[in-house]
Coordinates of C-alpha atoms in Angstrom, one line a residue:
M1 CA -161.2 54.0 12.7
L2 CA -162.0 57.4 11.0
K3 CA -162.2 59.1 14.4
R4 CA -158.9 57.6 15.4
F5 CA -157.3 58.9 12.1
F6 CA -158.8 62.4 12.5
S7 CA -157.6 62.6 16.2
C8 CA -154.1 61.6 15.4
L9 CA -154.0 63.9 12.3
F10 CA -155.0 66.8 14.5
L11 CA -152.5 66.0 17.2
F12 CA -149.5 65.4 15.0
G13 CA -150.5 68.0 12.4
S14 CA -150.7 70.7 15.1
L15 CA -147.3 69.7 16.5
A16 CA -145.8 69.7 13.0
L17 CA -147.3 73.1 12.1
G18 CA -146.2 74.6 15.4
I19 CA -142.6 73.4 15.0
Y20 CA -142.5 74.7 11.4
T21 CA -143.8 78.1 12.5
V22 CA -141.3 78.4 15.3
L23 CA -138.4 77.6 13.0
H24 CA -139.8 79.7 10.1
V25 CA -140.2 82.9 12.2
H26 CA -136.8 82.3 13.8
F27 CA -138.2 81.9 17.4
D28 CA -139.8 85.3 17.5
P29 CA -142.4 85.0 20.4
G30 CA -144.8 87.6 18.9
K31 CA -144.9 86.0 15.5
I32 CA -145.3 82.6 17.0
F33 CA -148.4 83.8 18.9
S34 CA -149.9 85.7 15.9
Y35 CA -149.1 83.1 13.2
F36 CA -149.7 79.9 15.1
L37 CA -150.9 79.9 18.7
A38 CA -153.8 82.3 18.4
P39 CA -155.2 80.6 15.3
Y40 CA -154.6 77.2 17.0
Y41 CA -156.6 78.3 20.1
I42 CA -159.5 79.6 17.9
V43 CA -159.6 76.3 15.9
A44 CA -159.5 74.2 19.1
T45 CA -162.3 76.2 20.6
A46 CA -164.5 76.0 17.5
M47 CA -164.0 72.2 17.3
Q48 CA -165.7 71.9 20.7
Y49 CA -169.0 73.1 19.1
I50 CA -168.6 70.9 16.0
W51 CA -167.7 67.6 17.7
P52 CA -168.3 68.0 21.5
E53 CA -167.6 65.2 24.0
Q54 CA -170.1 66.7 26.5
P55 CA -172.9 69.2 25.8
N56 CA -171.7 72.8 25.8
E57 CA -174.2 73.9 28.5
F58 CA -172.8 76.9 30.4
E59 CA -173.7 77.5 34.0
K60 CA -174.6 80.9 35.3
G61 CA -171.5 83.1 35.5
E62 CA -169.3 80.4 33.9
V63 CA -168.3 82.3 30.7
L64 CA -167.5 85.6 32.5
N65 CA -165.6 83.7 35.2
D66 CA -163.4 81.9 32.7
W67 CA -162.8 85.0 30.6
L68 CA -161.6 86.8 33.7
H69 CA -159.2 83.9 34.4
N70 CA -157.9 84.1 30.8
A71 CA -157.3 87.8 31.2
A72 CA -155.3 87.1 34.4
L73 CA -153.4 84.4 32.5
M74 CA -152.3 87.0 29.9
A75 CA -151.0 89.3 32.6
I76 CA -149.1 86.4 34.3
T77 CA -147.7 85.3 30.9
S78 CA -146.3 88.8 30.5
F79 CA -144.6 88.5 33.9
Q80 CA -143.4 85.0 33.0
N81 CA -141.8 86.4 29.8
F82 CA -140.0 89.1 31.8
F83 CA -138.9 86.4 34.2
V84 CA -137.5 84.3 31.4
H85 CA -135.7 87.2 29.8
T86 CA -134.1 88.1 33.1
L87 CA -133.2 84.5 33.8
V88 CA -131.5 84.1 30.4
A89 CA -129.7 87.4 30.9
Y90 CA -128.2 86.4 34.2
S91 CA -128.0 82.6 34.1
G92 CA -128.6 81.5 30.5
A93 CA -126.2 78.6 30.9
G94 CA -127.6 77.7 34.3
L95 CA -126.5 78.9 37.7
L96 CA -124.7 75.7 38.5
F97 CA -122.5 76.2 35.4
K98 CA -122.3 80.0 35.7
F99 CA -120.8 79.8 39.2
G100 CA -118.6 76.8 38.5
V101 CA -120.4 74.2 40.6
L102 CA -120.5 72.1 37.5
P103 CA -118.2 72.3 34.5
D104 CA -119.6 74.2 31.6
S105 CA -118.9 71.2 29.4
M106 CA -121.8 69.5 31.0
A107 CA -124.3 72.3 30.1
A108 CA -127.0 71.2 27.7
H109 CA -126.3 74.1 25.3
H110 CA -123.3 72.1 24.0
L111 CA -125.7 69.3 22.8
P112 CA -127.4 69.2 19.4
F113 CA -130.5 71.5 19.2
W114 CA -133.1 68.7 19.2
A115 CA -131.5 67.1 22.2
Q116 CA -131.8 70.4 24.0
V117 CA -135.5 70.6 23.0
A118 CA -136.0 67.1 24.5
I119 CA -134.1 68.0 27.7
A120 CA -136.1 71.3 28.0
Y121 CA -139.4 69.6 27.6
L122 CA -138.7 66.7 29.9
S123 CA -137.3 68.9 32.6
F124 CA -140.2 71.3 32.5
D125 CA -142.8 68.4 32.4
F126 CA -141.1 66.6 35.3
M127 CA -141.3 69.8 37.5
F128 CA -144.8 70.3 36.3
Y129 CA -145.6 66.8 37.5
V130 CA -144.0 67.5 40.9
T131 CA -145.7 70.9 41.5
H132 CA -149.0 69.6 40.1
R133 CA -149.0 66.6 42.4
M134 CA -148.1 68.9 45.4
G135 CA -151.1 71.0 44.4
H136 CA -153.3 67.9 45.1
E137 CA -151.5 66.4 48.1
I138 CA -150.5 69.4 50.2
D139 CA -153.3 71.3 51.9
F140 CA -152.0 74.8 51.3
F141 CA -151.4 74.3 47.6
W142 CA -154.7 72.5 47.2
R143 CA -156.5 75.6 48.5
L144 CA -155.1 77.4 45.4
H145 CA -155.3 74.5 42.9
S146 CA -158.9 73.7 43.8
V147 CA -160.0 76.7 41.7
H148 CA -158.9 74.8 38.6
H149 CA -160.9 71.7 39.6
C150 CA -164.2 73.4 40.4
A151 CA -165.1 73.2 36.6
H152 CA -167.6 70.5 35.8
R153 CA -166.3 69.6 32.3
L154 CA -163.2 70.2 30.3
S155 CA -162.9 73.1 27.8
V156 CA -160.3 75.2 26.2
L157 CA -161.6 78.2 28.0
N158 CA -161.5 76.8 31.5
A159 CA -158.0 75.3 31.0
S160 CA -156.8 78.7 32.3
R161 CA -159.2 78.7 35.3
A162 CA -156.7 78.9 38.1
H163 CA -155.7 81.0 41.1
P164 CA -152.9 83.4 40.0
L165 CA -150.7 82.2 42.8
D166 CA -151.2 78.7 41.7
L167 CA -150.4 79.6 38.1
I168 CA -147.3 81.6 39.0
W169 CA -145.6 79.0 41.3
R170 CA -146.4 76.1 39.0
R171 CA -144.9 77.9 36.0
I172 CA -141.9 79.8 37.5
L173 CA -140.4 76.8 39.4
P174 CA -140.4 74.5 36.3
I175 CA -139.1 77.3 34.1
F176 CA -136.3 78.0 36.6
V177 CA -135.3 74.4 36.9
T178 CA -135.4 73.9 33.1
F179 CA -133.0 76.7 32.5
Q180 CA -130.5 75.3 35.0
T181 CA -129.9 72.4 32.6
G182 CA -128.2 75.0 30.4
V183 CA -130.5 74.7 27.4
S184 CA -130.6 77.5 24.9
Q185 CA -133.5 80.0 24.9
E186 CA -134.4 78.8 21.4
A187 CA -134.7 75.2 22.6
F188 CA -136.9 76.4 25.5
I189 CA -139.2 78.4 23.2
L190 CA -139.7 75.4 20.9
S191 CA -140.4 73.0 23.8
G192 CA -142.8 75.6 25.1
V193 CA -144.8 75.6 21.9
I194 CA -144.9 71.8 21.9
G195 CA -146.1 71.9 25.5
S196 CA -148.8 74.5 24.6
V197 CA -150.2 72.3 21.8
L198 CA -150.4 69.2 24.0
A199 CA -151.7 71.1 27.0
T200 CA -154.5 72.6 24.9
I201 CA -155.5 69.1 23.6
T202 CA -155.7 67.9 27.2
H203 CA -158.6 70.3 27.9
M204 CA -160.5 70.2 24.6
N205 CA -164.1 69.1 24.9
V206 CA -163.9 67.2 21.7
R207 CA -164.7 63.5 21.0
F208 CA -161.2 62.4 20.2
S209 CA -160.0 58.8 20.1
F210 CA -156.2 58.4 20.5
G211 CA -155.9 54.7 21.4
A212 CA -152.3 53.7 22.4
I213 CA -151.2 57.3 22.3
N214 CA -153.0 57.7 25.6
Y215 CA -150.2 55.7 27.3
I216 CA -147.6 58.3 26.2
I217 CA -149.4 61.7 26.1
G218 CA -152.0 63.0 28.5
T219 CA -154.7 63.7 25.9
N220 CA -158.2 64.9 26.9
E221 CA -159.2 61.2 27.2
I222 CA -156.6 60.8 29.9
H223 CA -157.0 64.3 31.5
R224 CA -160.7 63.8 32.2
W225 CA -159.8 61.3 34.8
H226 CA -157.6 63.9 36.5
H227 CA -160.7 66.0 37.0
S228 CA -162.8 63.1 38.4
N229 CA -164.6 63.7 41.7
K230 CA -163.2 60.4 43.0
I231 CA -159.9 60.7 44.7
E232 CA -158.6 57.4 43.5
E233 CA -159.3 58.4 39.8
A234 CA -158.0 62.0 40.1
K235 CA -154.4 61.2 39.0
N236 CA -152.5 61.7 35.7
F237 CA -150.5 64.8 36.8
S238 CA -148.2 65.2 33.8
V239 CA -148.6 65.8 30.1
F240 CA -145.9 63.4 29.0
M241 CA -147.1 60.3 30.8
L242 CA -143.7 58.9 31.6
W243 CA -143.7 60.4 35.1
D244 CA -147.2 59.0 35.9
H245 CA -146.1 55.5 34.8
L246 CA -142.9 55.8 36.9
F247 CA -144.6 57.0 40.0
G248 CA -147.7 54.9 39.8
T249 CA -150.2 57.7 39.2
Y250 CA -151.4 56.7 35.7
V251 CA -155.2 56.1 35.5
N252 CA -157.1 55.0 32.4
P253 CA -159.9 52.5 33.2
P254 CA -160.5 50.3 30.2
D255 CA -164.3 49.9 30.9
R256 CA -165.2 53.6 30.8
S257 CA -164.5 56.6 28.6
R258 CA -164.8 59.3 31.3
P259 CA -165.6 59.7 35.0
A260 CA -169.1 59.8 36.2
R261 CA -168.6 63.3 37.6
M262 CA -166.0 66.1 37.3
G263 CA -165.6 68.8 39.9
L264 CA -165.0 69.1 43.7
F265 CA -165.6 66.4 46.3
N266 CA -167.7 68.8 48.3
E267 CA -169.0 71.9 46.5
N268 CA -171.2 73.2 49.3
F269 CA -170.3 76.9 49.9
Y270 CA -167.6 76.8 47.2
P271 CA -167.7 79.7 44.7
T272 CA -167.7 77.5 41.6
Q273 CA -168.6 80.4 39.2
S274 CA -167.5 83.5 41.2
Y275 CA -164.1 84.9 40.1
L276 CA -163.8 87.1 43.2
G277 CA -164.8 84.3 45.5
Q278 CA -162.2 82.1 43.9
M279 CA -159.5 84.7 44.3
L280 CA -160.3 84.9 48.0
I281 CA -160.6 81.1 48.5
P282 CA -157.3 80.8 50.5
L283 CA -158.6 83.3 53.0
G284 CA -162.0 81.8 53.4
W285 CA -160.9 78.1 53.3
K286 CA -161.1 77.2 57.0
K287 CA -164.5 78.9 57.4
M288 CA -165.8 77.2 54.3
K289 CA -164.6 73.8 55.6
A290 CA -166.3 74.5 59.0
R291 CA -169.6 75.3 57.3
Q292 CA -169.3 72.1 55.2
A293 CA -168.7 70.1 58.3
E294 CA -171.7 71.7 60.1
L295 CA -173.9 71.0 57.1
E296 CA -172.7 67.4 57.0
A297 CA -173.3 66.9 60.7
Q298 CA -176.8 68.3 60.3
Q299 CA -177.5 65.8 57.4
H300 CA -176.0 63.1 59.5
R301 CA -178.5 63.8 62.4
Q302 CA -181.5 64.1 60.0
T303 CA -180.8 60.7 58.5
G304 CA -180.1 59.0 61.7
G305 CA -176.4 58.7 61.0
G306 CA -176.7 56.9 57.7
A307 CA -175.8 59.4 55.0
G308 CA -173.3 61.8 56.3
M309 CA -170.4 61.2 54.0
H310 CA -170.0 61.2 50.2
H311 CA -169.7 57.7 48.8
G312 CA -169.7 56.4 52.4
T313 CA -166.0 57.1 52.8
S314 CA -163.7 59.6 54.4
T315 CA -160.0 60.2 53.6
P316 CA -157.6 63.0 54.7
H317 CA -157.4 64.1 51.1
S318 CA -161.2 64.4 50.7
L319 CA -161.6 66.4 53.9
S320 CA -158.7 68.8 53.9
A321 CA -157.1 68.8 50.5
G322 CA -159.5 66.8 48.6
V323 CA -161.0 66.6 45.3
V324 CA -164.5 66.4 44.6
D325 CA -168.3 65.7 44.4
S326 CA -170.3 68.0 42.3
G327 CA -173.6 66.9 43.5
G328 CA -173.7 64.1 46.0
T329 CA -175.2 66.0 48.9
A330 CA -178.2 68.1 49.7
S331 CA -177.9 71.5 48.0
A332 CA -176.5 74.5 49.8
P333 CA -175.8 78.0 48.6
S334 CA -172.6 78.2 46.5
S335 CA -172.0 81.7 47.8
S336 CA -168.9 83.7 47.3
I337 CA -166.1 83.0 49.7
A338 CA -165.9 86.8 49.9
S339 CA -169.0 86.7 52.0
T340 CA -167.9 84.0 54.2
A341 CA -164.3 84.9 54.9

């Protein structure tokens, strides 16, 4: 009961403090980051060492790799802010309204402010669901998104582990669609802070307990299943779980608190802790898959045909676009894709 109380207090307290800060500094992005987001990230990171869900045991190269990813995120965020300012300047009320395709009276900026915030958040999260699911189910996008899934546990630091191209397209498209609803820039900023609070919680390595809230918000208890090495468990694509409920991708097994493994279905020859290798993964993907298939065939021959596949199954997703087993096969060098491309 105490853990549930503390978990909910942190969630709703963070949201309340974030909203208050945004309104108090009059939507100034720099002040929002300095007064709220930066301290929030520091507190969230520190909590992982005070109350961890999994031991904070870092693999060789993991910390450097994730810091490089965070540095890349900062650069991409700067580009994103430029994109948002340009978008607002040329189509702040939405292109469909600007060019008369739809009457301006239908634009969201005519609605009360909090209705605009809700529209902005739901629009962005829906497009996040769409692009995120595409990242898992379309081979080309999975080559990029697999970088995020090669981590073996959740943490605030590896929440930003992602290929830059994956980050850019899964941010820019939702932002573009959101602004076409005609919401104000202020509503978008506040919805973004709300999203940042929730997205950080999804990756916190903290022993939270949210109970029924897990059916509404993709907390870290829910997001762990998204990082499962079993394809049937690697769902929960949104942060606001409405979309997963609607499209049948909500996963929350009642008999277990987290998946047995997190990571990739087949990590052989995958650069799990090499930043350069992860940047080059799209170029070396086919060669890596060929080497994995060769190793698997060799194991199949050595065992007389009895242990070739992980978990004894094979699906198109697991072989071409698939998520994950971080240790189900005989070991092979996780060398950088840079050396295999």
